[in-house]
Amino acid sequence: MSFLTLTNIQKSFGTMVAVEDFNLSATKGEFVSFLGPSGCGKTTTLRMIAGFETPTSGTIVLDGGDITYRPPNKRNIGMVFQSYALFPNMTVAQNVGFGLRVRKRPADQIQKRVTELLELIHLPDKANQFPYQLSGGQQQRVALARALAFEPEVLLLDEPLSALDAKIRVSLRQEIRAIQRQLGITTVYVTHDQEEALSLSDRVVVMSRGRVEQIGTPFEIYNFPATRFVASFVGQLNALPATVVDAGSGRLTVGGQEIRVSARIDAPAGSAMSLALRPEMVSLGEGPEGSNRLAGTVADVDFLGAIVRMRIRLADAVIVALDVFNEPTLKLPAVGSSITISFPADGPLVMAPGSEAGSGTSAAA
Amino acid sequence: MSRFGAWWAWAIFIIAALYMLVPLVATFQFSLQQNPTGEAYRYIFNDVKFFAGLGYSFLVAVITIVISLLIIVPTAYWVRLKLPRLRPFIEFMTLLPFVVPPIILVFGLIRSYGRPPLAITSLPHGSDVVLIGAYVVLSFPYMYRAVDAGLASLDVRSLTEAAQSMGSGWPRILLRVIFPNLRVAILSGAFLTLAIVVGEFTIASYLAPWSFAPYLSQLGVFKAWSAAAVSIISFMLTWAAMGILILASRGSAGRVQIAGAR
């Protein structure tokens, strides 16, 4: 049953439409992420849920009650900000207890709850310190505890990890997910980091230019992108120009070489299409029987630690990127050497050529 | 820094220090010229008018500071939060006291409030009210800039929204979140206002000739040594105020960290 529902939400600033026709239904305890590039409307949507912005049209319903025009301080929604927004004049304990003091809870209850939350975020010894005495990661954990202290109905997180360094970001996101699961609180998380969205969420809302491109589980979003934008924004992607040879049998040419795909092709022979192929679907060598094989030359080899990314140049300057797991016995081909690569027939998605059409790898922003 | 650079830095420092200290030492020496045992100071401390004038000016300054804060802090906060486009206009408005000379201001005030229909000066404490109003206007440039600089060092929007999301209304946000984090800025503005009000002569000589600055001026006419002593005392008071400011701001440096990994 839906706990948080956004229906036909639109938000305009003057003539600029920031969010258009946004619909979402989140169940109680669900973790939903809004993922998209800067300016796609994800933060504006989050701020409308928080009450800091009012929708131009549409409704927001929380647990059966219409909160569209309810002021933010009457919504019982906790929020964690990118800039932490801890009150500099208050200690950690005072920050965490702020929402409870606003609600005029007895002092002993506040004390108990603050202790409980500081243990939850593993900072029980920092109660009397001021925010400026804590590291960025610790400050954000305190901000999380503060947002949870008054037991809000929904927790909103606006790019909470983007000001932190990479290692802390990973450990803190695991901590956020563990706490969210433990408390079972409905959570909306805004990020432009696809890895964060995919690893944390029950469902991901991919947004672009104020519109929802796709709503789905991380598995669906990654493996079955609904639009070209989702395919290119989430994960790494080869967008290869292809020409239809025979739609019925799934035959196309890429870089002058024929391949066969199991995806349905809705275009007549001779049509230009775009083949969306993840680098991890492509292997070095000829692969098992029935694989698609392409011959080319090694254009580039990038050592990225756990994986090695190679770029293979086919005819017509088409470049295919592929990832190989790093291992001590791995023999890397020399740049300029001839090579055969392969991928299964059910690997690529066939799309109509769009603005991003062309060879090479589209990296997520 | 090279030795030559260090030499120049010391030279400039010494010249600046002499520029400040020589008049002070000269004033102090002059205050003891008539009587090296401090007769000028004894006279001041035995003069009821000195304490009355100083007490009156301090009271007026404190009331001015309170009213100015009640106007400026919410205004500057609201402009930063909701009406950033109005900032240049508000800045211009707060600069008006620099454009209108105090003598023009006081004549305007007397003409406006000294006769019907707004004959405030003829009411009990009417002149005090008009004087405080004039000082509130005079304090705007100093108070606004101090408070605005304080607000610039805070992430006002996020702090406000964080407090709102936790259920806070506007009065609590202002009193519990904004005011405490502007402590040093407010103290700076308050001490600047204090110094201006206590030392202001033109308006005071028309609306409250018994206040401190007119008293000092009258004293200079017939007891120059004591007037020098009063100047020294007022310097001491200013330094004491600065000391309080430094003590109040101690420990708050670096406290405002808005974002960023450490």
PDB file of N, CA and C in Angstrom, chain A residues 46-54 69-81 84-87 90 95 98-103 146-147 150 152 154 156, chain B residues 77-78 81-82 155-178:
ATOM      1  N   LEU A  46      12.506  16.670  -4.220  1.00  0.00           N
ATOM      2  CA  LEU A  46      12.730  16.355  -2.799  1.00  0.00           C
ATOM      3  C   LEU A  46      12.284  17.531  -1.922  1.00  0.00           C
ATOM      4  N   ARG A  47      12.614  18.742  -2.362  1.00  0.00           N
ATOM      5  CA  ARG A  47      12.254  19.935  -1.577  1.00  0.00           C
ATOM      6  C   ARG A  47      10.731  20.139  -1.548  1.00  0.00           C
ATOM      7  N   MET A  48      10.050  19.660  -2.584  1.00  0.00           N
ATOM      8  CA  MET A  48       8.580  19.744  -2.552  1.00  0.00           C
ATOM      9  C   MET A  48       8.023  18.747  -1.532  1.00  0.00           C
ATOM     10  N   ILE A  49       8.653  17.591  -1.417  1.00  0.00           N
ATOM     11  CA  ILE A  49       8.208  16.617  -0.403  1.00  0.00           C
ATOM     12  C   ILE A  49       8.468  17.198   0.998  1.00  0.00           C
ATOM     13  N   ALA A  50       9.622  17.879   1.143  1.00  0.00           N
ATOM     14  CA  ALA A  50       9.968  18.464   2.445  1.00  0.00           C
ATOM     15  C   ALA A  50       9.096  19.667   2.784  1.00  0.00           C
ATOM     16  N   GLY A  51       8.550  20.321   1.755  1.00  0.00           N
ATOM     17  CA  GLY A  51       7.719  21.503   1.989  1.00  0.00           C
ATOM     18  C   GLY A  51       8.449  22.815   1.773  1.00  0.00           C
ATOM     19  N   PHE A  52       9.705  22.746   1.303  1.00  0.00           N
ATOM     20  CA  PHE A  52      10.464  23.988   1.073  1.00  0.00           C
ATOM     21  C   PHE A  52      10.099  24.627  -0.265  1.00  0.00           C
ATOM     22  N   GLU A  53       9.500  23.851  -1.134  1.00  0.00           N
ATOM     23  CA  GLU A  53       8.956  24.378  -2.391  1.00  0.00           C
ATOM     24  C   GLU A  53       7.515  23.901  -2.499  1.00  0.00           C
ATOM     25  N   THR A  54       6.678  24.724  -3.127  1.00  0.00           N
ATOM     26  CA  THR A  54       5.279  24.332  -3.326  1.00  0.00           C
ATOM     27  C   THR A  54       5.089  23.957  -4.795  1.00  0.00           C
ATOM     28  N   TYR A  69       0.287  21.516   0.653  1.00  0.00           N
ATOM     29  CA  TYR A  69       0.461  22.919   1.061  1.00  0.00           C
ATOM     30  C   TYR A  69       0.760  23.046   2.560  1.00  0.00           C
ATOM     31  N   ARG A  70       1.084  21.956   3.203  1.00  0.00           N
ATOM     32  CA  ARG A  70       1.386  22.003   4.646  1.00  0.00           C
ATOM     33  C   ARG A  70       2.793  22.577   4.840  1.00  0.00           C
ATOM     34  N   PRO A  71       2.981  23.512   5.793  1.00  0.00           N
ATOM     35  CA  PRO A  71       4.332  24.075   5.984  1.00  0.00           C
ATOM     36  C   PRO A  71       5.332  22.998   6.429  1.00  0.00           C
ATOM     37  N   PRO A  72       6.613  23.201   6.125  1.00  0.00           N
ATOM     38  CA  PRO A  72       7.611  22.154   6.401  1.00  0.00           C
ATOM     39  C   PRO A  72       7.687  21.752   7.880  1.00  0.00           C
ATOM     40  N   ASN A  73       7.443  22.712   8.772  1.00  0.00           N
ATOM     41  CA  ASN A  73       7.569  22.381  10.201  1.00  0.00           C
ATOM     42  C   ASN A  73       6.365  21.612  10.744  1.00  0.00           C
ATOM     43  N   LYS A  74       5.366  21.362   9.879  1.00  0.00           N
ATOM     44  CA  LYS A  74       4.182  20.601  10.320  1.00  0.00           C
ATOM     45  C   LYS A  74       4.095  19.252   9.599  1.00  0.00           C
ATOM     46  N   ARG A  75       5.166  18.842   8.922  1.00  0.00           N
ATOM     47  CA  ARG A  75       5.082  17.636   8.087  1.00  0.00           C
ATOM     48  C   ARG A  75       5.621  16.378   8.761  1.00  0.00           C
ATOM     49  N   ASN A  76       6.435  16.543   9.788  1.00  0.00           N
ATOM     50  CA  ASN A  76       7.087  15.409  10.445  1.00  0.00           C
ATOM     51  C   ASN A  76       7.928  14.598   9.448  1.00  0.00           C
ATOM     52  N   ILE A  77       8.734  15.342   8.696  1.00  0.00           N
ATOM     53  CA  ILE A  77       9.652  14.728   7.733  1.00  0.00           C
ATOM     54  C   ILE A  77      11.072  15.152   8.105  1.00  0.00           C
ATOM     55  N   GLY A  78      11.956  14.182   8.282  1.00  0.00           N
ATOM     56  CA  GLY A  78      13.349  14.491   8.627  1.00  0.00           C
ATOM     57  C   GLY A  78      14.162  14.686   7.362  1.00  0.00           C
ATOM     58  N   MET A  79      15.141  15.569   7.453  1.00  0.00           N
ATOM     59  CA  MET A  79      15.943  15.815   6.248  1.00  0.00           C
ATOM     60  C   MET A  79      17.425  15.924   6.586  1.00  0.00           C
ATOM     61  N   VAL A  80      18.239  15.321   5.734  1.00  0.00           N
ATOM     62  CA  VAL A  80      19.698  15.415   5.849  1.00  0.00           C
ATOM     63  C   VAL A  80      20.193  16.189   4.631  1.00  0.00           C
ATOM     64  N   PHE A  81      21.033  17.202   4.903  1.00  0.00           N
ATOM     65  CA  PHE A  81      21.474  18.106   3.831  1.00  0.00           C
ATOM     66  C   PHE A  81      22.897  17.776   3.384  1.00  0.00           C
ATOM     67  N   TYR A  84      25.424  19.288   5.633  1.00  0.00           N
ATOM     68  CA  TYR A  84      25.235  18.831   7.019  1.00  0.00           C
ATOM     69  C   TYR A  84      24.229  19.696   7.767  1.00  0.00           C
ATOM     70  N   ALA A  85      24.427  21.035   7.701  1.00  0.00           N
ATOM     71  CA  ALA A  85      23.519  21.991   8.348  1.00  0.00           C
ATOM     72  C   ALA A  85      23.369  21.727   9.840  1.00  0.00           C
ATOM     73  N   LEU A  86      24.454  21.303  10.489  1.00  0.00           N
ATOM     74  CA  LEU A  86      24.408  21.184  11.954  1.00  0.00           C
ATOM     75  C   LEU A  86      24.468  22.589  12.536  1.00  0.00           C
ATOM     76  N   PHE A  87      23.800  22.790  13.668  1.00  0.00           N
ATOM     77  CA  PHE A  87      23.795  24.117  14.278  1.00  0.00           C
ATOM     78  C   PHE A  87      25.142  24.339  14.971  1.00  0.00           C
ATOM     79  N   MET A  90      25.543  24.632  18.864  1.00  0.00           N
ATOM     80  CA  MET A  90      25.068  23.552  19.740  1.00  0.00           C
ATOM     81  C   MET A  90      26.019  22.362  19.698  1.00  0.00           C
ATOM     82  N   ASN A  95      22.283  19.176  19.173  1.00  0.00           N
ATOM     83  CA  ASN A  95      21.825  19.082  17.788  1.00  0.00           C
ATOM     84  C   ASN A  95      20.853  17.926  17.619  1.00  0.00           C
ATOM     85  N   PHE A  98      17.462  18.504  19.234  1.00  0.00           N
ATOM     86  CA  PHE A  98      16.745  19.732  18.867  1.00  0.00           C
ATOM     87  C   PHE A  98      15.271  19.478  18.530  1.00  0.00           C
ATOM     88  N   GLY A  99      15.037  18.516  17.656  1.00  0.00           N
ATOM     89  CA  GLY A  99      13.664  18.219  17.224  1.00  0.00           C
ATOM     90  C   GLY A  99      12.781  17.773  18.381  1.00  0.00           C
ATOM     91  N   LEU A 100      13.390  17.110  19.350  1.00  0.00           N
ATOM     92  CA  LEU A 100      12.619  16.641  20.512  1.00  0.00           C
ATOM     93  C   LEU A 100      12.299  17.806  21.455  1.00  0.00           C
ATOM     94  N   ARG A 101      13.253  18.750  21.562  1.00  0.00           N
ATOM     95  CA  ARG A 101      12.985  19.945  22.386  1.00  0.00           C
ATOM     96  C   ARG A 101      11.874  20.776  21.756  1.00  0.00           C
ATOM     97  N   VAL A 102      11.872  20.863  20.418  1.00  0.00           N
ATOM     98  CA  VAL A 102      10.791  21.584  19.723  1.00  0.00           C
ATOM     99  C   VAL A 102       9.447  20.947  20.074  1.00  0.00           C
ATOM    100  N   ARG A 103       9.453  19.616  20.182  1.00  0.00           N
ATOM    101  CA  ARG A 103       8.209  18.888  20.498  1.00  0.00           C
ATOM    102  C   ARG A 103       7.933  18.823  21.993  1.00  0.00           C
ATOM    103  N   ARG A 146      20.195  13.360  13.977  1.00  0.00           N
ATOM    104  CA  ARG A 146      19.303  14.485  14.280  1.00  0.00           C
ATOM    105  C   ARG A 146      18.000  14.366  13.500  1.00  0.00           C
ATOM    106  N   ALA A 147      18.129  13.958  12.226  1.00  0.00           N
ATOM    107  CA  ALA A 147      16.931  13.840  11.383  1.00  0.00           C
ATOM    108  C   ALA A 147      16.055  12.664  11.813  1.00  0.00           C
ATOM    109  N   PHE A 150      13.427  12.528  16.088  1.00  0.00           N
ATOM    110  CA  PHE A 150      12.016  12.782  16.423  1.00  0.00           C
ATOM    111  C   PHE A 150      11.066  11.818  15.710  1.00  0.00           C
ATOM    112  N   PRO A 152      10.594  10.720  12.430  1.00  0.00           N
ATOM    113  CA  PRO A 152       9.797  11.260  11.315  1.00  0.00           C
ATOM    114  C   PRO A 152       9.144  10.135  10.521  1.00  0.00           C
ATOM    115  N   VAL A 154       8.953  10.176   7.219  1.00  0.00           N
ATOM    116  CA  VAL A 154       9.773   9.995   6.017  1.00  0.00           C
ATOM    117  C   VAL A 154      11.130  10.638   6.266  1.00  0.00           C
ATOM    118  N   LEU A 156      14.382  12.252   4.290  1.00  0.00           N
ATOM    119  CA  LEU A 156      14.857  12.744   2.996  1.00  0.00           C
ATOM    120  C   LEU A 156      16.353  13.005   3.096  1.00  0.00           C
TER     121      LEU A 156
ATOM    122  N   TYR B  77      18.409  38.879   7.708  1.00  0.00           N
ATOM    123  CA  TYR B  77      18.172  37.430   7.603  1.00  0.00           C
ATOM    124  C   TYR B  77      17.156  37.132   6.493  1.00  0.00           C
ATOM    125  N   TRP B  78      16.062  37.878   6.502  1.00  0.00           N
ATOM    126  CA  TRP B  78      14.999  37.644   5.527  1.00  0.00           C
ATOM    127  C   TRP B  78      15.461  37.973   4.113  1.00  0.00           C
ATOM    128  N   LEU B  81      17.629  35.196   2.972  1.00  0.00           N
ATOM    129  CA  LEU B  81      16.904  33.932   2.793  1.00  0.00           C
ATOM    130  C   LEU B  81      15.899  33.983   1.646  1.00  0.00           C
ATOM    131  N   LYS B  82      15.111  35.041   1.617  1.00  0.00           N
ATOM    132  CA  LYS B  82      13.964  35.063   0.702  1.00  0.00           C
ATOM    133  C   LYS B  82      14.034  36.138  -0.373  1.00  0.00           C
ATOM    134  N   ASP B 155      25.570  29.105   6.554  1.00  0.00           N
ATOM    135  CA  ASP B 155      24.710  28.601   5.486  1.00  0.00           C
ATOM    136  C   ASP B 155      23.274  28.799   5.973  1.00  0.00           C
ATOM    137  N   VAL B 156      22.823  30.058   5.850  1.00  0.00           N
ATOM    138  CA  VAL B 156      21.542  30.455   6.454  1.00  0.00           C
ATOM    139  C   VAL B 156      20.391  29.589   5.968  1.00  0.00           C
ATOM    140  N   ARG B 157      20.378  29.327   4.663  1.00  0.00           N
ATOM    141  CA  ARG B 157      19.254  28.580   4.101  1.00  0.00           C
ATOM    142  C   ARG B 157      19.183  27.166   4.677  1.00  0.00           C
ATOM    143  N   SER B 158      20.319  26.474   4.666  1.00  0.00           N
ATOM    144  CA  SER B 158      20.307  25.092   5.163  1.00  0.00           C
ATOM    145  C   SER B 158      19.986  25.038   6.656  1.00  0.00           C
ATOM    146  N   LEU B 159      20.556  25.965   7.421  1.00  0.00           N
ATOM    147  CA  LEU B 159      20.288  25.968   8.872  1.00  0.00           C
ATOM    148  C   LEU B 159      18.797  26.198   9.122  1.00  0.00           C
ATOM    149  N   THR B 160      18.229  27.138   8.370  1.00  0.00           N
ATOM    150  CA  THR B 160      16.804  27.440   8.534  1.00  0.00           C
ATOM    151  C   THR B 160      15.961  26.227   8.154  1.00  0.00           C
ATOM    152  N   GLU B 161      16.294  25.635   7.013  1.00  0.00           N
ATOM    153  CA  GLU B 161      15.499  24.490   6.558  1.00  0.00           C
ATOM    154  C   GLU B 161      15.665  23.290   7.478  1.00  0.00           C
ATOM    155  N   ALA B 162      16.868  23.120   8.008  1.00  0.00           N
ATOM    156  CA  ALA B 162      17.085  22.017   8.954  1.00  0.00           C
ATOM    157  C   ALA B 162      16.197  22.219  10.183  1.00  0.00           C
ATOM    158  N   ALA B 163      16.179  23.449  10.682  1.00  0.00           N
ATOM    159  CA  ALA B 163      15.356  23.736  11.874  1.00  0.00           C
ATOM    160  C   ALA B 163      13.867  23.565  11.549  1.00  0.00           C
ATOM    161  N   GLN B 164      13.477  24.016  10.363  1.00  0.00           N
ATOM    162  CA  GLN B 164      12.070  23.872   9.957  1.00  0.00           C
ATOM    163  C   GLN B 164      11.673  22.402   9.863  1.00  0.00           C
ATOM    164  N   SER B 165      12.561  21.592   9.253  1.00  0.00           N
ATOM    165  CA  SER B 165      12.221  20.177   9.081  1.00  0.00           C
ATOM    166  C   SER B 165      12.068  19.480  10.432  1.00  0.00           C
ATOM    167  N   MET B 166      12.689  20.054  11.452  1.00  0.00           N
ATOM    168  CA  MET B 166      12.553  19.445  12.786  1.00  0.00           C
ATOM    169  C   MET B 166      11.381  20.027  13.571  1.00  0.00           C
ATOM    170  N   GLY B 167      10.600  20.869  12.904  1.00  0.00           N
ATOM    171  CA  GLY B 167       9.371  21.356  13.534  1.00  0.00           C
ATOM    172  C   GLY B 167       9.441  22.785  14.051  1.00  0.00           C
ATOM    173  N   SER B 168      10.554  23.466  13.838  1.00  0.00           N
ATOM    174  CA  SER B 168      10.706  24.830  14.381  1.00  0.00           C
ATOM    175  C   SER B 168       9.893  25.860  13.619  1.00  0.00           C
ATOM    176  N   GLY B 169       9.328  26.799  14.353  1.00  0.00           N
ATOM    177  CA  GLY B 169       8.689  27.962  13.746  1.00  0.00           C
ATOM    178  C   GLY B 169       9.704  29.092  13.657  1.00  0.00           C
ATOM    179  N   TRP B 170       9.296  30.211  13.045  1.00  0.00           N
ATOM    180  CA  TRP B 170      10.231  31.335  12.834  1.00  0.00           C
ATOM    181  C   TRP B 170      10.817  31.901  14.123  1.00  0.00           C
ATOM    182  N   PRO B 171      10.017  32.132  15.202  1.00  0.00           N
ATOM    183  CA  PRO B 171      10.622  32.715  16.404  1.00  0.00           C
ATOM    184  C   PRO B 171      11.756  31.844  16.961  1.00  0.00           C
ATOM    185  N   ARG B 172      11.534  30.529  16.992  1.00  0.00           N
ATOM    186  CA  ARG B 172      12.570  29.643  17.529  1.00  0.00           C
ATOM    187  C   ARG B 172      13.796  29.628  16.615  1.00  0.00           C
ATOM    188  N   ILE B 173      13.561  29.654  15.302  1.00  0.00           N
ATOM    189  CA  ILE B 173      14.701  29.649  14.369  1.00  0.00           C
ATOM    190  C   ILE B 173      15.564  30.891  14.613  1.00  0.00           C
ATOM    191  N   LEU B 174      14.899  32.039  14.754  1.00  0.00           N
ATOM    192  CA  LEU B 174      15.652  33.281  14.967  1.00  0.00           C
ATOM    193  C   LEU B 174      16.384  33.278  16.314  1.00  0.00           C
ATOM    194  N   LEU B 175      15.653  32.891  17.364  1.00  0.00           N
ATOM    195  CA  LEU B 175      16.226  32.998  18.710  1.00  0.00           C
ATOM    196  C   LEU B 175      17.221  31.893  19.036  1.00  0.00           C
ATOM    197  N   ARG B 176      16.960  30.679  18.553  1.00  0.00           N
ATOM    198  CA  ARG B 176      17.812  29.538  18.940  1.00  0.00           C
ATOM    199  C   ARG B 176      18.896  29.220  17.914  1.00  0.00           C
ATOM    200  N   VAL B 177      18.657  29.578  16.660  1.00  0.00           N
ATOM    201  CA  VAL B 177      19.624  29.191  15.624  1.00  0.00           C
ATOM    202  C   VAL B 177      20.372  30.408  15.069  1.00  0.00           C
ATOM    203  N   ILE B 178      19.634  31.413  14.636  1.00  0.00           N
ATOM    204  CA  ILE B 178      20.290  32.535  13.943  1.00  0.00           C
ATOM    205  C   ILE B 178      21.013  33.464  14.924  1.00  0.00           C
TER     206      ILE B 178
END
